[in-house]
Coordinates of C-alpha atoms and ligand atoms in Angstrom, one line a residue:
X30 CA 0.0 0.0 0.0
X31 CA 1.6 3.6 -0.9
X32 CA 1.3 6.5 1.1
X33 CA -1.9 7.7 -1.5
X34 CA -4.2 4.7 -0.3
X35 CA -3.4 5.6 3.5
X36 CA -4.1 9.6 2.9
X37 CA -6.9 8.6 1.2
X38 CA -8.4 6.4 4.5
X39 CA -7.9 9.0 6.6
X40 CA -9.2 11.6 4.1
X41 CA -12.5 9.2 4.3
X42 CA -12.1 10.1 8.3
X43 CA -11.9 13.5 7.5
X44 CA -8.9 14.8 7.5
X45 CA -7.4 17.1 4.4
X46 CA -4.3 16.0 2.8
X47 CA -2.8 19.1 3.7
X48 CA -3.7 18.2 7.5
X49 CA -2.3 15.1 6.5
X50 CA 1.3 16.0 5.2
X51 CA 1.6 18.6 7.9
X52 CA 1.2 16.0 11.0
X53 CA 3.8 13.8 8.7
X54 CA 6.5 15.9 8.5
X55 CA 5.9 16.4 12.9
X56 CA 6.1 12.4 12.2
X57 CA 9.7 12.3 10.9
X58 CA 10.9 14.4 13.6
X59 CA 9.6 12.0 16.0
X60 CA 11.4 9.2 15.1
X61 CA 14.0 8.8 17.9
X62 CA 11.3 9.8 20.7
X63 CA 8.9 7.3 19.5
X64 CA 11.7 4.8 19.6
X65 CA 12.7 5.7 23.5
X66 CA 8.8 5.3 24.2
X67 CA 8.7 1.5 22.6
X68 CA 12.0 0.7 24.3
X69 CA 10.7 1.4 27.8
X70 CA 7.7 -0.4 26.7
X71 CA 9.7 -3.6 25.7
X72 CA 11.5 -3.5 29.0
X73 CA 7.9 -3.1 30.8
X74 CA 6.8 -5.7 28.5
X75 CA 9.2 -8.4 29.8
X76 CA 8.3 -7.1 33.5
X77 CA 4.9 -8.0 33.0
X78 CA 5.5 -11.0 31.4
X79 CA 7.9 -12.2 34.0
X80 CA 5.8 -12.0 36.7
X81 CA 3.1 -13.9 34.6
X82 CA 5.1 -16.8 33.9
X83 CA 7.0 -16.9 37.8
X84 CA 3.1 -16.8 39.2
X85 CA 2.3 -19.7 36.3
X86 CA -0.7 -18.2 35.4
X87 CA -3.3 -20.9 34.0
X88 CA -6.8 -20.6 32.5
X89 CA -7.7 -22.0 35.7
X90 CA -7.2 -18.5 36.9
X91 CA -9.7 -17.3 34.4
X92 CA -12.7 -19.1 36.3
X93 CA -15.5 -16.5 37.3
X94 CA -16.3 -17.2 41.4
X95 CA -19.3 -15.0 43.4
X96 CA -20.1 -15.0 46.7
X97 CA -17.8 -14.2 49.4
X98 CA -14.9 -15.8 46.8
X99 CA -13.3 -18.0 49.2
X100 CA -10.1 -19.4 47.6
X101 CA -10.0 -17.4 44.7
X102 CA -6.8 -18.6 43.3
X103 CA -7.3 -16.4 40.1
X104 CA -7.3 -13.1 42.2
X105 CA -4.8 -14.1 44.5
X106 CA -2.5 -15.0 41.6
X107 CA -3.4 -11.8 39.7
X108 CA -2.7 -10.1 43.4
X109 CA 1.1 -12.0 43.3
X110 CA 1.8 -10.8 39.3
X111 CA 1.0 -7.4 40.5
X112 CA 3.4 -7.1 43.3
X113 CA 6.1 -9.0 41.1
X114 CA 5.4 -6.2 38.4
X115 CA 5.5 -3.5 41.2
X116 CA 8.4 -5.2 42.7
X117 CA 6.1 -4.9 46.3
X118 CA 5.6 -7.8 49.1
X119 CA 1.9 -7.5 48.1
X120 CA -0.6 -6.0 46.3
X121 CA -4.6 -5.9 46.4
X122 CA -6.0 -5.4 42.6
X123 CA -9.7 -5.4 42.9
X124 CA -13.1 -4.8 41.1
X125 CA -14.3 -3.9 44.4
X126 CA -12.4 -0.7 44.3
X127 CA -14.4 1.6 42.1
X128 CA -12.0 4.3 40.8
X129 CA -8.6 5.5 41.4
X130 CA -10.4 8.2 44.3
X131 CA -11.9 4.8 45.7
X132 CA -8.2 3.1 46.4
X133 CA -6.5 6.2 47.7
X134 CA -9.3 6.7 49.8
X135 CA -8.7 3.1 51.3
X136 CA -5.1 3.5 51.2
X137 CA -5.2 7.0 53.2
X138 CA -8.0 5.7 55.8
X139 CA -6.4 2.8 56.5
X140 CA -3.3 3.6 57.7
X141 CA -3.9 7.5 59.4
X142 CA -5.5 6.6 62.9
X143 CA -7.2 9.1 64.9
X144 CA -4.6 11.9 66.4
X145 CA -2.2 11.2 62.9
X146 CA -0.9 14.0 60.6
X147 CA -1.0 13.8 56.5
X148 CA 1.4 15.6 54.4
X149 CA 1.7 16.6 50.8
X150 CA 5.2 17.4 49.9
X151 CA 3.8 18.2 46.4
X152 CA 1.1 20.9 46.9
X153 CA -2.3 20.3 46.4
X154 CA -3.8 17.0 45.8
X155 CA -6.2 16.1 42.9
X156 CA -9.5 17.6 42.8
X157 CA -11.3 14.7 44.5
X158 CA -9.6 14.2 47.6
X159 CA -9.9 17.6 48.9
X160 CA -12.9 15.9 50.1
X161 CA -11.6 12.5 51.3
X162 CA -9.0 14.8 53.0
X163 CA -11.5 17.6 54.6
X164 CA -9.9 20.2 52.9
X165 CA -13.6 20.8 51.6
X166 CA -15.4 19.6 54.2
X167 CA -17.6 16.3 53.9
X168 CA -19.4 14.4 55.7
X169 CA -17.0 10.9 56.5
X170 CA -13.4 12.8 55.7
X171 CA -10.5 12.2 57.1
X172 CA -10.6 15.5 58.8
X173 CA -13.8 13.9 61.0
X174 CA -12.5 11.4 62.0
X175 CA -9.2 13.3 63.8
X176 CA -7.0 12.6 61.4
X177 CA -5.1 16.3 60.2
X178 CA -3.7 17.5 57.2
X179 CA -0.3 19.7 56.4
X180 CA 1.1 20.7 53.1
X181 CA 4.4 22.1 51.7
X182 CA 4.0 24.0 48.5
X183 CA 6.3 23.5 45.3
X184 CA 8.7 26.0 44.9
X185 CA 7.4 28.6 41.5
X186 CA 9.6 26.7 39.2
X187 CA 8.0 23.4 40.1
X188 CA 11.1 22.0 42.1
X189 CA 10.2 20.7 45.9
X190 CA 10.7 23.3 48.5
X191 CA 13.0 21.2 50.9
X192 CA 13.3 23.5 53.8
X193 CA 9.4 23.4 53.8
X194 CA 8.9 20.0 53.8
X195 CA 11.4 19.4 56.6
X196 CA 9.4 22.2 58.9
X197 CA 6.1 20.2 58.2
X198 CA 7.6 17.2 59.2
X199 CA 6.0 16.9 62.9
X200 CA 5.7 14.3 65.9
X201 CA 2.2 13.3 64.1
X202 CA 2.9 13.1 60.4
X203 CA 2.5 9.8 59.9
X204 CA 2.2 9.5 55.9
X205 CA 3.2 11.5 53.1
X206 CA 1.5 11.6 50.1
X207 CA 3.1 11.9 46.7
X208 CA 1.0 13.0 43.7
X209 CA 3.1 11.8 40.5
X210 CA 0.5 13.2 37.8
X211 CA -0.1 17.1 37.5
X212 CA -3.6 16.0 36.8
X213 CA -5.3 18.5 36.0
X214 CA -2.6 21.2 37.4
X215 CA 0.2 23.4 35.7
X216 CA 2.7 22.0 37.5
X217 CA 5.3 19.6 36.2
X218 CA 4.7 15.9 36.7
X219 CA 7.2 14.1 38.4
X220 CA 10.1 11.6 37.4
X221 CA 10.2 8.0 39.3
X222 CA 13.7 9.5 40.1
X223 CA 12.5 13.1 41.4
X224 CA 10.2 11.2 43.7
X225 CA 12.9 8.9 44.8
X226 CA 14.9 11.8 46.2
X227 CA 12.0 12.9 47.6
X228 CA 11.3 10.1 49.6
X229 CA 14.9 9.8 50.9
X230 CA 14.5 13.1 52.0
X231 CA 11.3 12.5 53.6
X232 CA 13.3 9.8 55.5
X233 CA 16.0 11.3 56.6
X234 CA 13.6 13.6 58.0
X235 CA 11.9 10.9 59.6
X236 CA 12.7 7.3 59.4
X237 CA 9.4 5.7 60.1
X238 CA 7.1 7.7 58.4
X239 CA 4.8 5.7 55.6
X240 CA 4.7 6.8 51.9
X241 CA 2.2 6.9 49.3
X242 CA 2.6 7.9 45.6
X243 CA -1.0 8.4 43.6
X244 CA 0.7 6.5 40.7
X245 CA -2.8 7.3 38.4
X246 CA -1.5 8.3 34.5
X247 CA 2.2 7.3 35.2
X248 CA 2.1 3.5 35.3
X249 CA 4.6 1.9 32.5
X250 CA 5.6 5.3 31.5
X251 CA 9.3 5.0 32.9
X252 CA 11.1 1.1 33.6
X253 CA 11.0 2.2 36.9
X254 CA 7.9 2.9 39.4
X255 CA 8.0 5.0 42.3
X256 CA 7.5 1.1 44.8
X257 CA 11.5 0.6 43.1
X258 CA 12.4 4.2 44.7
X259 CA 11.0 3.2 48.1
X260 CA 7.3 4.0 47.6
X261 CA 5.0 2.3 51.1
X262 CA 2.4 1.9 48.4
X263 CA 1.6 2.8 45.1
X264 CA -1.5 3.8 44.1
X265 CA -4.2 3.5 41.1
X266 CA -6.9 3.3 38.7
X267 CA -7.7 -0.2 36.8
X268 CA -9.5 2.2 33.7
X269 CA -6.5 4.2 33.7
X270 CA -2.9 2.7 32.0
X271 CA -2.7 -0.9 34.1
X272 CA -6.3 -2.2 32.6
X273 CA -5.1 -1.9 29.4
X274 CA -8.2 -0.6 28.4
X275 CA -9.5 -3.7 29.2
X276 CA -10.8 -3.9 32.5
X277 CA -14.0 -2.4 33.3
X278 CA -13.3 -1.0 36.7
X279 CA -11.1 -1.9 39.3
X280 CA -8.1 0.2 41.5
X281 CA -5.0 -1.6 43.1
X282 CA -3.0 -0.8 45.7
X283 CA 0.9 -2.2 45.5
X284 CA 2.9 -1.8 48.1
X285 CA 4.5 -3.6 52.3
X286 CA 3.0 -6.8 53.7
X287 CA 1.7 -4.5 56.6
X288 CA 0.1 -1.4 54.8
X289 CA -1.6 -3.5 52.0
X290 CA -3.1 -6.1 54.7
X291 CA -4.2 -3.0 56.6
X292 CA -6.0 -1.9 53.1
X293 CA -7.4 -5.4 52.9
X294 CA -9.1 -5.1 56.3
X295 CA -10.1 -1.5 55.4
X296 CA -12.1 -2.6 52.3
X297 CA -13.8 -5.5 52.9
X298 CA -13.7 -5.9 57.0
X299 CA -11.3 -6.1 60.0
X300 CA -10.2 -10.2 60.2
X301 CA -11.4 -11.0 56.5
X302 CA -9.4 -9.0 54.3
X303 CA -8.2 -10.6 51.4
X304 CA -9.7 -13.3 52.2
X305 CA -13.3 -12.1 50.6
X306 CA -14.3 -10.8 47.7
X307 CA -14.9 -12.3 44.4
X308 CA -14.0 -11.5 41.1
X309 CA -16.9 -11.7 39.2
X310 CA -15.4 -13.1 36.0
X311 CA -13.2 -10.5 35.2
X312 CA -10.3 -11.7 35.8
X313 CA -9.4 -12.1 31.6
X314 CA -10.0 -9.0 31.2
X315 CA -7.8 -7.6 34.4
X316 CA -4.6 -10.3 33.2
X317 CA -4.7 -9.6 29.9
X318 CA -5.3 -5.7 30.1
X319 CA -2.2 -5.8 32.4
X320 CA -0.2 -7.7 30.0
X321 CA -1.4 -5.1 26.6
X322 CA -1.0 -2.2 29.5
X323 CA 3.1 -1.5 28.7
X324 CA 2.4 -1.2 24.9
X325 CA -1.2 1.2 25.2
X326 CA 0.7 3.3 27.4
X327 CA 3.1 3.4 24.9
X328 CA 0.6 4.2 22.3
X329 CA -0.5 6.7 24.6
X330 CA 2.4 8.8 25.2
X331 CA 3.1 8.7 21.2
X332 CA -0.1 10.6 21.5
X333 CA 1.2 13.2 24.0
X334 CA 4.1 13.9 21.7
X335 CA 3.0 14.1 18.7
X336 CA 0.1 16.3 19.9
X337 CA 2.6 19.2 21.5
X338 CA 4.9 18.0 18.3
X339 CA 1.9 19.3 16.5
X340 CA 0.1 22.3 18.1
X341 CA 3.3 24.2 20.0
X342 CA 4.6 25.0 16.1
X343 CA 1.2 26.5 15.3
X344 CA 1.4 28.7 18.3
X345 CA -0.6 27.0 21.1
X346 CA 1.6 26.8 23.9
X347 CA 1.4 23.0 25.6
X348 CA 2.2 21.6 28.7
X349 CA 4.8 19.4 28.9
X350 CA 6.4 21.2 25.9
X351 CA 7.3 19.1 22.8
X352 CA 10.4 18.5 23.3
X353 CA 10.3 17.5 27.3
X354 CA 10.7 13.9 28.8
X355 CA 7.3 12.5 29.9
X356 CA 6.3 11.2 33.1
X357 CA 2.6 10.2 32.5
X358 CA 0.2 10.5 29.5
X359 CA -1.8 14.0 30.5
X360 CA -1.0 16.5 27.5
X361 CA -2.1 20.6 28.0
X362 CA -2.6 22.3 24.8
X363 CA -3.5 25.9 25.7
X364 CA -5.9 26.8 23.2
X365 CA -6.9 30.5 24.2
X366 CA -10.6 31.0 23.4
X367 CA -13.6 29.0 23.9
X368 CA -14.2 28.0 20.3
X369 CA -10.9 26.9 20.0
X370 CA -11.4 24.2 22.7
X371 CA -15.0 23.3 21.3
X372 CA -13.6 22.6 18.0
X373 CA -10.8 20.6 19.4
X374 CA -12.8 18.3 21.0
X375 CA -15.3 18.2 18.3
X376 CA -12.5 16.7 16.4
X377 CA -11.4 14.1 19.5
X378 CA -15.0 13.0 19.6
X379 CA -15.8 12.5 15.6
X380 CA -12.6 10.0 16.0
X381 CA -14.2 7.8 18.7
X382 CA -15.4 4.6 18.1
X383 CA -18.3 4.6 19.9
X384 CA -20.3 8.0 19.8
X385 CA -18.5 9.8 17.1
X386 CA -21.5 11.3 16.3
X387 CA -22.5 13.7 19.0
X388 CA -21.2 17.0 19.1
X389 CA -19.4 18.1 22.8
X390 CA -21.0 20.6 24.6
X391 CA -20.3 22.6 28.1
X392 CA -21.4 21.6 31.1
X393 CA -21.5 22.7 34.8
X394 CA -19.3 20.2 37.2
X395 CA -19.4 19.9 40.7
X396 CA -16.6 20.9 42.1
X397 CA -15.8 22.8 39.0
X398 CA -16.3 27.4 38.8
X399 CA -16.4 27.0 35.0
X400 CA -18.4 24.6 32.4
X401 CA -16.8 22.2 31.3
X402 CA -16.2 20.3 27.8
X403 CA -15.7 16.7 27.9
X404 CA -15.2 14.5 24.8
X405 CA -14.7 10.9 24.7
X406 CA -16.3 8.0 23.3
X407 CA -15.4 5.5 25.0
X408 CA -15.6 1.4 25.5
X409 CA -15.7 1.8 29.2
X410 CA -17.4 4.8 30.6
X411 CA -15.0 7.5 31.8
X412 CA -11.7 5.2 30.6
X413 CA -9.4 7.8 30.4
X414 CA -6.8 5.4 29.0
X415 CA -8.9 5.6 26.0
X416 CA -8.8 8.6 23.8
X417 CA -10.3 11.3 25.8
X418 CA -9.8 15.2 26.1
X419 CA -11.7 17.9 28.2
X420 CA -11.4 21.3 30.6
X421 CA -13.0 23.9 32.3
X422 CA -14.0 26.7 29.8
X423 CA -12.1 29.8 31.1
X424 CA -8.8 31.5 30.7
X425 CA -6.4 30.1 29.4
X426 CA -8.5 27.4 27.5
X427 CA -6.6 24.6 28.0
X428 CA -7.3 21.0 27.2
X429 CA -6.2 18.3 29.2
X430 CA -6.2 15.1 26.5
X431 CA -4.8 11.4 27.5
X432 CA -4.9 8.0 26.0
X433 CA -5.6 6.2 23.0
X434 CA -5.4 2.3 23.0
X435 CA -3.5 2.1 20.2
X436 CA -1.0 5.1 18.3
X437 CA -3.0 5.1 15.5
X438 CA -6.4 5.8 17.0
X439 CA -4.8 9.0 18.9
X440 CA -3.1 10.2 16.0
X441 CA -6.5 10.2 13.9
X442 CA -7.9 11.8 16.8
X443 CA -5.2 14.6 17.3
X444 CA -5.1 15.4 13.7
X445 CA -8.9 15.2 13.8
X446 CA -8.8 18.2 16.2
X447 CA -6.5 20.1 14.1
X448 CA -8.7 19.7 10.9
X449 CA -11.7 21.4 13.1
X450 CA -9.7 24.2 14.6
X451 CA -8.4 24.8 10.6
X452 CA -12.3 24.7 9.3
X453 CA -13.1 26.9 11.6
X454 CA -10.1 29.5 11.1
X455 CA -9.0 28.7 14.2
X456 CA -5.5 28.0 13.4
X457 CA -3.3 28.1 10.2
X458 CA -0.6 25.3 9.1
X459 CA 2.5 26.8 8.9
Ligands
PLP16 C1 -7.6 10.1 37.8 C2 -6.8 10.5 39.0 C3 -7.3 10.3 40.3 C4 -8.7 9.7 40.6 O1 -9.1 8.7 39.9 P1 -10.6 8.4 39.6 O2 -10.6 7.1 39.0 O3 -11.1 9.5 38.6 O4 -11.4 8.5 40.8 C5 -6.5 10.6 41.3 N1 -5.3 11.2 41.1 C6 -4.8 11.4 39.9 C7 -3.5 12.0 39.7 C8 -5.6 11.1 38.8 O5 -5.1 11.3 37.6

């Protein structure tokens, strides 16, 4: 097939040849980058597969069980070939944990007692937990329930603020929370190896003191994950890069014998633990999303970089920039007007295989003081490791987009978004 036939499929998608030829030459730039990104995912590749074959994983382990799921030897293998991957004594992986919110919520709860003291080294913490924290107040925080929260702010540049962290270091901090995502923040996202310093700091400060990394968006993006740089327990979301796309819900929790047991007993009940809780037949699809999970986050991140490869040329300033490392799959594209962001995501959702039809509109959030656009069209509801893009419609009209199960379903999307902001006179190629 010549490169005609192949303009011509995606010209039957919608995009113009010139559209086209401009994302192509951004391809040939790309060449070593995309390279770096399938190297780390053939060394996360043999990871995963490693642990599958030391656990001897068997269709046995395939077998659906219900009811309390006594002897479950599918989910305590699965359990086993996460902690291998994660390089942790154990793990819990669960479709009983119902979002990545859901796990650090059991992960935070379970080991802050009454009278104990969170931190975040990192600034603020995602959107959702100001709740679970009681920085908002709600009814069954952590706040009502005694437990206290402290927080040292990055330094303006995005660096840690060392002498800051070491004055909120107290008699009661107990755990320290590391955020490795910027979410849905300006701030950089972190390296496995920035948080590894971190958490020898954090030590040195205070030997004893247990420590958490939210590990949602960064799984499988480096060799490394923060549980090899001394992580308590790493944390995250089965619809985000470790399902694969593939599991329909689900959140694990990777990390010591004694936190994760604690976890266990937090989730289903003091003295049964891990003991309970069956798995519902979806056990394929959590094995086999881990196993495609190295290579769609790899697919992913070609997204990420071809997208800023794309739009920073045109003007639109993005977050990472083109040409930085990447240490999850979130990409900012700073669009800088409302339309602009409605046509963008006009573009993501008329590339989705399921709902490509509808048209994205604003909508009010809680928790949000701007509309928001959402688009995705997605197998699972809310995957965001399927092609996905949204924000909050006010200054500076930025979209946040992530995923894509495979390279060439993001890059139909991301040039997708480009031919709408072009219709529209939105932006010019160069
Ligand atoms: C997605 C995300 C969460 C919360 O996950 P949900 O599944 O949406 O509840 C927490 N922290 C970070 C950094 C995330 O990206």
């Amino acid at each position: 097939m010549d490169e005609q036939e192949l303009k011509a499929a995606y010209g039957r998608l919608g995009i113009a040849p010139a559209t086209y030829d401009y994302g192509a030459r951004v391809l040939d730039g790309l060449r070593g980058r995309f390279a770096d990104i399938d190297r780390t995912a053939e060394y996360n590749q043999a990871k995963v597969l490693d642990a599958m074959r030391r656990n001897r994983v068997s269709a046995a382990h395939f077998a659906a069980t219900t009811g309390y799921g006594y002897n479950d030897d599918g989910r305590d293998t699965l359990e086993r070939v996460y902690a291998d991957v994660f390089r942790t004594e154990a793990a819990l992986v669960r479709p009983q944990i119902t979002c990545g919110t859901h796990a650090l919520t059991v992960a935070l709860s379970a080991n802050l007692l009454p009278g104990d003291e969170l931190l975040s080294p990192v600034g603020a913490p995602y959107d959702t937990l100001e709740e679970v924290i009681g920085i908002r107040d709600s009814r069954c925080s952590l706040k009502e329930y005694g437990v206290s929260y402290a927080q040292a702010n990055l330094n303006p540049d995005g660096t840690f603020n060392y002498p800051a962290i070491r004055a909120a270091i107290g008699e009661r901090t107990k755990l320290i929370t590391i955020q490795r995502s910027k979410g849905y923040d300006t701030r950089p996202s972190f390296s496995v190896a920035q948080i590894g310093e971190l958490i020898t700091f954090c030590r040195s400060v205070k030997p004893d003191v247990k420590i958490m990394v939210d590990n949602c968006y960064g799984e499988f993006v480096e060799p490394l994950e923060p549980s090899d740089v001394g992580a308590d327990m790493v944390v995250g979301s089965l619809i985000k890069n470790p399902g694969g796309g593939l599991a329909p819900i689900g959140g694990y929790i990777c990390g010591t014998a004694e936190c994760v047991e604690r976890c266990a007993y937090r989730l289903s009940a003091p003295g049964l633990g891990q003991e309970v809780g069956a798995n519902l037949g979806l056990m394929p699809a959590f094995y086999q999303g881990l196993f495609l999970a190295p290579t769609v986050t790899a697919g992913a991140l070609k997204g990420a970089v071809f997208a800023a490869s794309l739009y920073e040329p045109l003007g639109f300033r993005c977050v990472p920039a083109a040409a930085e490392p990447r240490h999850d799959i979130i990409q900012a594209v700073t669009l800088g007007s409302a339309a602009a962001m409605s046509a963008f995501c006009a573009g993501i959702q008329s590339a989705a295989p399921v709902d490509s039809y509808v048209t994205p509109v604003p909508g009010d959030m809680p928790g949000y003081d701007a509309p928001v656009i959402m688009a995705a069209g997605a197998f699972v509801q809310g995957s965001s490791i399927e092609l996905s893009a949204d924000g909050p419609m006010r200054p500076p009209y930025a979209v946040y987009f992530q995923g894509g199960l495979t390279w060439y379903h993001a890059k139909t999307g991301i040039l997708l978004s480009l031919q709408k902001l072009l219709d529209a006179g939105l932006a010019q190629l160069p």
